[in-house]
Amino acid sequence: MGTTTFDFSGQVALVTGAARGIGKGSAEAFAEAGARVYVLDLDEAGGETVARDIRKRGGNASFVACDVTEAGRVTTAFDRILAEAERLDILVNSAGGFWKQLSVEETPEEEWDKVVDLNLKSIFLCTRAAIPAFKRQRSGRIVNIGSMAGVSVLQPSSPPYAAAKAGVHSLTRVLAFELGKHGVTANAIAPGTTATERVVAVRSQEQRDMIGKGTLIGRIAEVSDMVGWVLFLASPEAGYLTGQTISVNGGRLMV
Ligand SMILES: NC(=O)c1ccc[n+]([C@@H]2O[C@H](COP(=O)([O-])OP(=O)(O)OC[C@H]3O[C@@H](n4cnc5c(N)ncnc54)[C@H](OP(=O)(O)O)[C@@H]3O)[C@@H](O)[C@H]2O)c1
């Protein structure tokens, strides 16, 4: 089976959390498809490596260090990118995740705030910083990375993570509602468990196998299973789709 070819030549894509995992896969794929890519991440070494590797392959990428939970840092990063690129076509909000599987009873307040800030506030801050450019251009694509954990509870997770991801899906609809008249779409994907380094660190092999067996495809997802959806939601073909969350979970949960 061949693969779909996308063309984002002349477009500027900014991907948060792009030093690793789904963000990294998306940044690489946008660059491969001709976009000028900004790799935003807290991890300076990892982000620099992603951008450098893209450039080595002939792509156009820059790394910008940014903590996406800090309003001031987000403003500084977006101001710099917009001054340099002079436009922004695609914003992929991928920074997110959790590290501790706790019950509600076990969750300290600081853990709640940290996880909600990373998964939900970050999308508010980054999208707010992108909106003026999108409005000026009368076009833009927002792709948020939500989670199956924000749709239902099928396995131990993290309470603030699940709650924040449900918030991401809701914020996606709010953004679609506000920005449709400005030519901007906002959609999300809700990935099932995906074999990124973080997930391999957080979930045991036994858990990953068990989750994989619960899908109709018989395995957990690879990063490449998510990336195509991210590019599709940013493509011209997806121009009439907005406010939606696409569940990419191998049929584990049919919603
Ligand atoms: N993998 C899955 O199974 C799965 C399933 C459903 C949804 N998702 C969602 O998909 C997205 C990507 O997940 P992933 O597994 O690909 O993540 P990942 O591999 O952990 O990558 C996330 C990246 O974001 C960076 N980051 C963390 N905090 C940040 C901050 N405050 N500011 C800027 N960057 C920050 C991380 O840097 P450090 O490494 O230095 O922390 C890392 O490079 C997340 O939103 C996640 O919730 C993932």
CSV table of N, CA, C and O and ligand atoms in Angstrom, one decimal, residues 16-25 40-44 46-47 63-70 74 93-99 114 117-119 122-123 126 144-150 155 161 165 168-169 189-200 203 220-221 223 226 248, ligand 1:
chain,number,residue,atom,x,y,z
A,16,THR,N,4.2,22.3,19.1
A,16,THR,CA,4.7,22.3,20.5
A,16,THR,C,5.0,20.8,20.9
A,16,THR,O,4.5,19.9,20.3
A,17,GLY,N,5.9,20.7,21.8
A,17,GLY,CA,6.3,19.4,22.3
A,17,GLY,C,6.9,18.6,21.2
A,17,GLY,O,6.8,17.3,21.1
A,18,ALA,N,7.7,19.3,20.3
A,18,ALA,CA,8.2,18.6,19.1
A,18,ALA,C,9.5,18.0,19.2
A,18,ALA,O,10.1,17.5,18.3
A,19,ALA,N,10.1,18.0,20.5
A,19,ALA,CA,11.4,17.3,20.6
A,19,ALA,C,11.2,15.8,20.7
A,19,ALA,O,12.2,15.0,20.5
A,20,ARG,N,10.0,15.3,20.9
A,20,ARG,CA,9.7,13.9,21.1
A,20,ARG,C,8.4,13.5,20.6
A,20,ARG,O,7.5,14.3,20.4
A,21,GLY,N,8.2,12.2,20.4
A,21,GLY,CA,6.9,11.6,20.3
A,21,GLY,C,6.1,12.1,19.1
A,21,GLY,O,6.6,12.3,18.0
A,22,ILE,N,4.8,12.3,19.3
A,22,ILE,CA,3.9,12.6,18.3
A,22,ILE,C,4.2,14.0,17.7
A,22,ILE,O,4.1,14.2,16.5
A,23,GLY,N,4.7,14.9,18.6
A,23,GLY,CA,5.1,16.2,18.1
A,23,GLY,C,6.2,16.2,17.2
A,23,GLY,O,6.3,16.8,16.1
A,24,LYS,N,7.2,15.4,17.6
A,24,LYS,CA,8.4,15.2,16.7
A,24,LYS,C,8.0,14.6,15.4
A,24,LYS,O,8.4,15.1,14.3
A,25,GLY,N,7.3,13.5,15.4
A,25,GLY,CA,6.8,12.9,14.2
A,25,GLY,C,6.1,13.9,13.3
A,25,GLY,O,6.3,13.9,12.1
A,40,LEU,N,8.9,23.7,18.9
A,40,LEU,CA,8.9,24.3,20.2
A,40,LEU,C,9.0,23.3,21.3
A,40,LEU,O,8.2,22.3,21.2
A,41,ASP,N,9.8,23.5,22.3
A,41,ASP,CA,9.9,22.5,23.3
A,41,ASP,C,10.7,23.0,24.5
A,41,ASP,O,11.5,24.0,24.3
A,42,LEU,N,10.5,22.4,25.6
A,42,LEU,CA,11.3,22.7,26.8
A,42,LEU,C,12.6,22.0,26.7
A,42,LEU,O,13.6,22.5,27.3
A,43,ASP,N,12.7,20.9,26.1
A,43,ASP,CA,13.9,20.1,26.0
A,43,ASP,C,14.8,20.7,24.9
A,43,ASP,O,14.6,20.4,23.7
A,44,GLU,N,15.8,21.5,25.3
A,44,GLU,CA,16.6,22.2,24.3
A,44,GLU,C,17.5,21.3,23.5
A,44,GLU,O,17.5,21.4,22.3
A,46,GLY,N,17.0,18.0,22.8
A,46,GLY,CA,16.2,17.2,22.0
A,46,GLY,C,15.6,18.0,20.8
A,46,GLY,O,15.6,17.6,19.7
A,47,GLY,N,15.1,19.3,21.2
A,47,GLY,CA,14.5,20.1,20.1
A,47,GLY,C,15.5,20.5,19.1
A,47,GLY,O,15.2,20.5,17.9
A,63,PHE,N,14.5,25.4,15.9
A,63,PHE,CA,14.1,25.1,17.3
A,63,PHE,C,13.9,26.4,18.1
A,63,PHE,O,14.8,27.3,18.0
A,64,VAL,N,12.8,26.5,18.9
A,64,VAL,CA,12.7,27.6,19.8
A,64,VAL,C,12.3,27.1,21.2
A,64,VAL,O,11.4,26.3,21.3
A,65,ALA,N,13.2,27.4,22.1
A,65,ALA,CA,13.0,26.9,23.5
A,65,ALA,C,11.8,27.6,24.1
A,65,ALA,O,11.7,28.8,24.0
A,66,CYS,N,10.9,26.9,24.7
A,66,CYS,CA,9.7,27.5,25.3
A,66,CYS,C,9.0,26.6,26.3
A,66,CYS,O,8.8,25.4,26.0
A,67,ASP,N,8.7,27.1,27.5
A,67,ASP,CA,7.9,26.4,28.4
A,67,ASP,C,6.4,26.8,28.1
A,67,ASP,O,6.1,28.0,28.3
A,68,VAL,N,5.6,25.9,27.5
A,68,VAL,CA,4.3,26.3,27.0
A,68,VAL,C,3.3,26.5,28.1
A,68,VAL,O,2.2,26.9,27.9
A,69,THR,N,3.7,26.3,29.4
A,69,THR,CA,2.8,26.6,30.5
A,69,THR,C,3.0,28.0,31.1
A,69,THR,O,2.3,28.4,32.0
A,70,GLU,N,4.0,28.8,30.5
A,70,GLU,CA,4.4,30.1,31.1
A,70,GLU,C,3.9,31.2,30.0
A,70,GLU,O,4.5,31.3,29.0
A,74,VAL,N,5.6,32.0,26.3
A,74,VAL,CA,4.8,31.8,25.1
A,74,VAL,C,4.8,33.0,24.2
A,74,VAL,O,5.0,33.0,23.0
A,93,ASN,N,-0.7,21.7,18.8
A,93,ASN,CA,-0.5,21.7,20.2
A,93,ASN,C,-0.3,20.3,20.7
A,93,ASN,O,-1.3,19.6,20.9
A,94,SER,N,0.9,19.8,20.7
A,94,SER,CA,1.2,18.4,21.1
A,94,SER,C,1.8,18.3,22.5
A,94,SER,O,1.8,17.2,23.1
A,95,ALA,N,2.4,19.3,23.0
A,95,ALA,CA,3.1,19.2,24.4
A,95,ALA,C,2.0,18.7,25.3
A,95,ALA,O,0.9,19.3,25.4
A,96,GLY,N,2.3,17.7,26.1
A,96,GLY,CA,1.4,17.2,27.1
A,96,GLY,C,1.8,15.8,27.6
A,96,GLY,O,2.9,15.4,27.3
A,97,GLY,N,1.0,15.2,28.4
A,97,GLY,CA,1.3,13.9,28.9
A,97,GLY,C,1.2,13.9,30.4
A,97,GLY,O,0.8,14.8,31.1
A,98,PHE,N,1.5,12.7,31.0
A,98,PHE,CA,1.5,12.5,32.5
A,98,PHE,C,2.5,11.5,32.8
A,98,PHE,O,3.0,10.7,31.9
A,99,TRP,N,3.0,11.5,34.0
A,99,TRP,CA,4.1,10.6,34.5
A,99,TRP,C,3.7,9.7,35.6
A,99,TRP,O,4.3,8.7,35.8
A,114,LYS,N,0.1,20.9,37.9
A,114,LYS,CA,1.2,20.7,36.9
A,114,LYS,C,0.6,20.0,35.6
A,114,LYS,O,0.9,20.5,34.5
A,117,ASP,N,-2.0,22.3,33.8
A,117,ASP,CA,-1.3,23.4,33.1
A,117,ASP,C,-0.6,22.9,31.8
A,117,ASP,O,-0.7,23.5,30.7
A,118,LEU,N,0.1,21.7,31.9
A,118,LEU,CA,0.8,21.2,30.7
A,118,LEU,C,-0.2,20.8,29.6
A,118,LEU,O,0.1,21.1,28.4
A,119,ASN,N,-1.3,20.2,30.0
A,119,ASN,CA,-2.2,19.6,28.9
A,119,ASN,C,-3.3,20.5,28.5
A,119,ASN,O,-3.7,20.4,27.3
A,122,SER,N,-1.6,25.1,28.4
A,122,SER,CA,-0.6,25.3,27.3
A,122,SER,C,-1.4,25.6,26.0
A,122,SER,O,-0.9,26.4,25.2
A,123,ILE,N,-2.5,24.9,25.8
A,123,ILE,CA,-3.2,25.1,24.5
A,123,ILE,C,-3.9,26.4,24.5
A,123,ILE,O,-3.9,27.1,23.5
A,126,CYS,N,-0.9,29.0,23.9
A,126,CYS,CA,-0.3,29.0,22.5
A,126,CYS,C,-1.3,29.4,21.5
A,126,CYS,O,-1.0,30.1,20.5
A,144,ASN,N,-5.2,20.1,17.8
A,144,ASN,CA,-4.8,19.8,19.2
A,144,ASN,C,-4.7,18.3,19.4
A,144,ASN,O,-5.5,17.5,18.9
A,145,ILE,N,-3.7,17.9,20.3
A,145,ILE,CA,-3.6,16.5,20.6
A,145,ILE,C,-4.3,16.2,21.9
A,145,ILE,O,-3.8,16.6,23.0
A,146,GLY,N,-5.5,15.7,21.8
A,146,GLY,CA,-6.2,15.3,23.0
A,146,GLY,C,-5.9,13.9,23.4
A,146,GLY,O,-4.7,13.5,23.3
A,147,SER,N,-6.9,13.1,23.9
A,147,SER,CA,-6.6,11.7,24.3
A,147,SER,C,-7.9,11.0,24.4
A,147,SER,O,-8.9,11.5,24.8
A,148,MET,N,-7.7,9.6,24.2
A,148,MET,CA,-8.8,8.7,24.5
A,148,MET,C,-9.2,8.9,26.0
A,148,MET,O,-10.3,8.7,26.4
A,149,ALA,N,-8.2,9.2,26.8
A,149,ALA,CA,-8.4,9.4,28.3
A,149,ALA,C,-9.4,10.5,28.5
A,149,ALA,O,-10.0,10.6,29.6
A,150,GLY,N,-9.5,11.5,27.6
A,150,GLY,CA,-10.4,12.6,27.7
A,150,GLY,C,-11.8,12.3,27.2
A,150,GLY,O,-12.7,13.1,27.3
A,155,GLN,N,-8.6,2.4,31.5
A,155,GLN,CA,-7.4,1.9,32.1
A,155,GLN,C,-7.0,2.9,33.1
A,155,GLN,O,-7.3,4.1,33.0
A,161,TYR,N,-4.9,14.5,34.1
A,161,TYR,CA,-4.7,14.3,32.7
A,161,TYR,C,-6.0,14.0,32.0
A,161,TYR,O,-6.3,14.7,31.0
A,165,LYS,N,-7.7,16.6,29.3
A,165,LYS,CA,-7.9,16.2,27.9
A,165,LYS,C,-9.3,16.4,27.5
A,165,LYS,O,-9.6,16.8,26.4
A,168,VAL,N,-9.5,19.8,26.6
A,168,VAL,CA,-8.9,20.1,25.3
A,168,VAL,C,-9.9,19.9,24.2
A,168,VAL,O,-10.1,20.7,23.3
A,169,HIS,N,-10.7,18.8,24.4
A,169,HIS,CA,-11.7,18.5,23.3
A,169,HIS,C,-12.8,19.6,23.4
A,169,HIS,O,-13.3,20.1,22.3
A,189,ILE,N,-7.2,15.4,17.7
A,189,ILE,CA,-7.2,13.9,17.6
A,189,ILE,C,-7.2,13.4,19.0
A,189,ILE,O,-6.6,14.1,19.9
A,190,ALA,N,-7.8,12.3,19.3
A,190,ALA,CA,-7.8,11.6,20.6
A,190,ALA,C,-7.1,10.3,20.4
A,190,ALA,O,-7.7,9.3,20.1
A,191,PRO,N,-5.7,10.3,20.5
A,191,PRO,CA,-5.0,9.1,20.3
A,191,PRO,C,-5.3,8.0,21.4
A,191,PRO,O,-5.5,8.4,22.6
A,192,GLY,N,-5.3,6.8,21.0
A,192,GLY,CA,-5.2,5.7,22.0
A,192,GLY,C,-3.7,5.6,22.4
A,192,GLY,O,-2.8,6.3,21.9
A,193,THR,N,-3.4,4.6,23.2
A,193,THR,CA,-2.0,4.5,23.7
A,193,THR,C,-1.0,4.3,22.5
A,193,THR,O,-1.2,3.5,21.6
A,194,THR,N,0.0,5.2,22.5
A,194,THR,CA,0.9,5.2,21.4
A,194,THR,C,2.3,5.0,21.9
A,194,THR,O,2.7,5.6,23.0
A,195,ALA,N,3.1,4.2,21.2
A,195,ALA,CA,4.4,3.8,21.8
A,195,ALA,C,5.5,4.9,21.6
A,195,ALA,O,6.5,4.8,20.9
A,196,THR,N,5.3,6.0,22.4
A,196,THR,CA,6.4,7.0,22.5
A,196,THR,C,7.3,6.6,23.6
A,196,THR,O,6.9,5.8,24.5
A,197,GLU,N,8.5,7.2,23.7
A,197,GLU,CA,9.4,6.9,24.8
A,197,GLU,C,8.8,7.1,26.2
A,197,GLU,O,9.0,6.3,27.1
A,198,ARG,N,8.0,8.2,26.3
A,198,ARG,CA,7.3,8.5,27.6
A,198,ARG,C,6.4,7.3,28.0
A,198,ARG,O,6.4,6.9,29.1
A,199,VAL,N,5.6,6.9,27.0
A,199,VAL,CA,4.6,5.8,27.3
A,199,VAL,C,5.4,4.5,27.7
A,199,VAL,O,5.0,3.8,28.6
A,200,VAL,N,6.4,4.2,27.0
A,200,VAL,CA,7.2,3.0,27.3
A,200,VAL,C,7.8,3.1,28.7
A,200,VAL,O,7.8,2.2,29.4
A,203,ARG,N,4.3,3.0,31.1
A,203,ARG,CA,3.5,1.8,31.1
A,203,ARG,C,4.4,0.5,30.9
A,203,ARG,O,5.2,0.5,30.0
A,220,ILE,N,-0.9,-1.6,20.2
A,220,ILE,CA,-1.0,-0.2,20.5
A,220,ILE,C,-0.5,0.6,19.3
A,220,ILE,O,0.2,0.0,18.4
A,221,ALA,N,-0.7,1.9,19.3
A,221,ALA,CA,-0.4,2.7,18.1
A,221,ALA,C,1.1,3.0,18.0
A,221,ALA,O,1.8,3.0,19.1
A,223,VAL,N,3.8,6.1,16.5
A,223,VAL,CA,3.7,7.6,16.3
A,223,VAL,C,3.2,7.8,14.8
A,223,VAL,O,2.3,8.7,14.6
A,226,MET,N,-0.5,8.3,14.1
A,226,MET,CA,-1.1,9.6,14.5
A,226,MET,C,-0.8,10.7,13.5
A,226,MET,O,-1.6,11.6,13.3
A,248,VAL,N,-8.5,8.2,17.3
A,248,VAL,CA,-7.6,7.3,16.5
A,248,VAL,C,-7.0,6.3,17.5
A,248,VAL,O,-6.0,6.5,18.2
B,1,LIG,N1,1.7,8.6,23.7
B,1,LIG,C1,0.4,8.3,24.0
B,1,LIG,O1,0.1,7.1,24.3
B,1,LIG,C2,-0.6,9.4,23.9
B,1,LIG,C3,-1.9,9.0,24.0
B,1,LIG,C4,-2.9,9.9,23.9
B,1,LIG,C5,-2.6,11.3,23.8
B,1,LIG,N2,-1.3,11.6,23.8
B,1,LIG,C6,-0.9,13.0,23.8
B,1,LIG,O2,-0.1,13.3,22.6
B,1,LIG,C7,0.7,14.4,22.9
B,1,LIG,C8,2.2,13.9,22.7
B,1,LIG,O3,2.4,12.8,23.5
B,1,LIG,P1,3.8,12.0,23.4
B,1,LIG,O4,3.6,10.7,24.1
B,1,LIG,O5,4.2,12.1,22.0
B,1,LIG,O6,4.7,13.0,24.3
B,1,LIG,P2,6.3,13.0,24.6
B,1,LIG,O7,6.9,11.9,23.8
B,1,LIG,O8,6.4,12.9,26.1
B,1,LIG,O9,6.7,14.4,24.1
B,1,LIG,C9,6.2,15.5,24.7
B,1,LIG,C10,7.2,16.6,24.5
B,1,LIG,O10,6.7,17.8,25.2
B,1,LIG,C11,7.8,18.4,26.0
B,1,LIG,N3,7.3,19.2,27.1
B,1,LIG,C12,6.9,18.8,28.3
B,1,LIG,N4,6.5,19.8,29.0
B,1,LIG,C13,6.7,20.9,28.3
B,1,LIG,C14,6.5,22.3,28.5
B,1,LIG,N5,6.0,22.8,29.6
B,1,LIG,N6,6.7,23.2,27.5
B,1,LIG,C15,7.2,22.7,26.3
B,1,LIG,N7,7.4,21.4,26.0
B,1,LIG,C16,7.1,20.5,27.0
B,1,LIG,C17,8.5,17.2,26.5
B,1,LIG,O11,9.8,17.6,26.9
B,1,LIG,P3,10.5,16.7,28.1
B,1,LIG,O12,10.7,15.3,27.5
B,1,LIG,O13,11.7,17.5,28.4
B,1,LIG,O14,9.5,16.7,29.2
B,1,LIG,C18,8.6,16.3,25.2
B,1,LIG,O15,9.6,16.7,24.4
B,1,LIG,C19,0.5,14.8,24.4
B,1,LIG,O16,-0.4,15.8,24.4
B,1,LIG,C20,-0.1,13.5,25.0
B,1,LIG,O17,-1.0,13.8,26.1
B,1,LIG,C21,-0.3,10.7,23.8
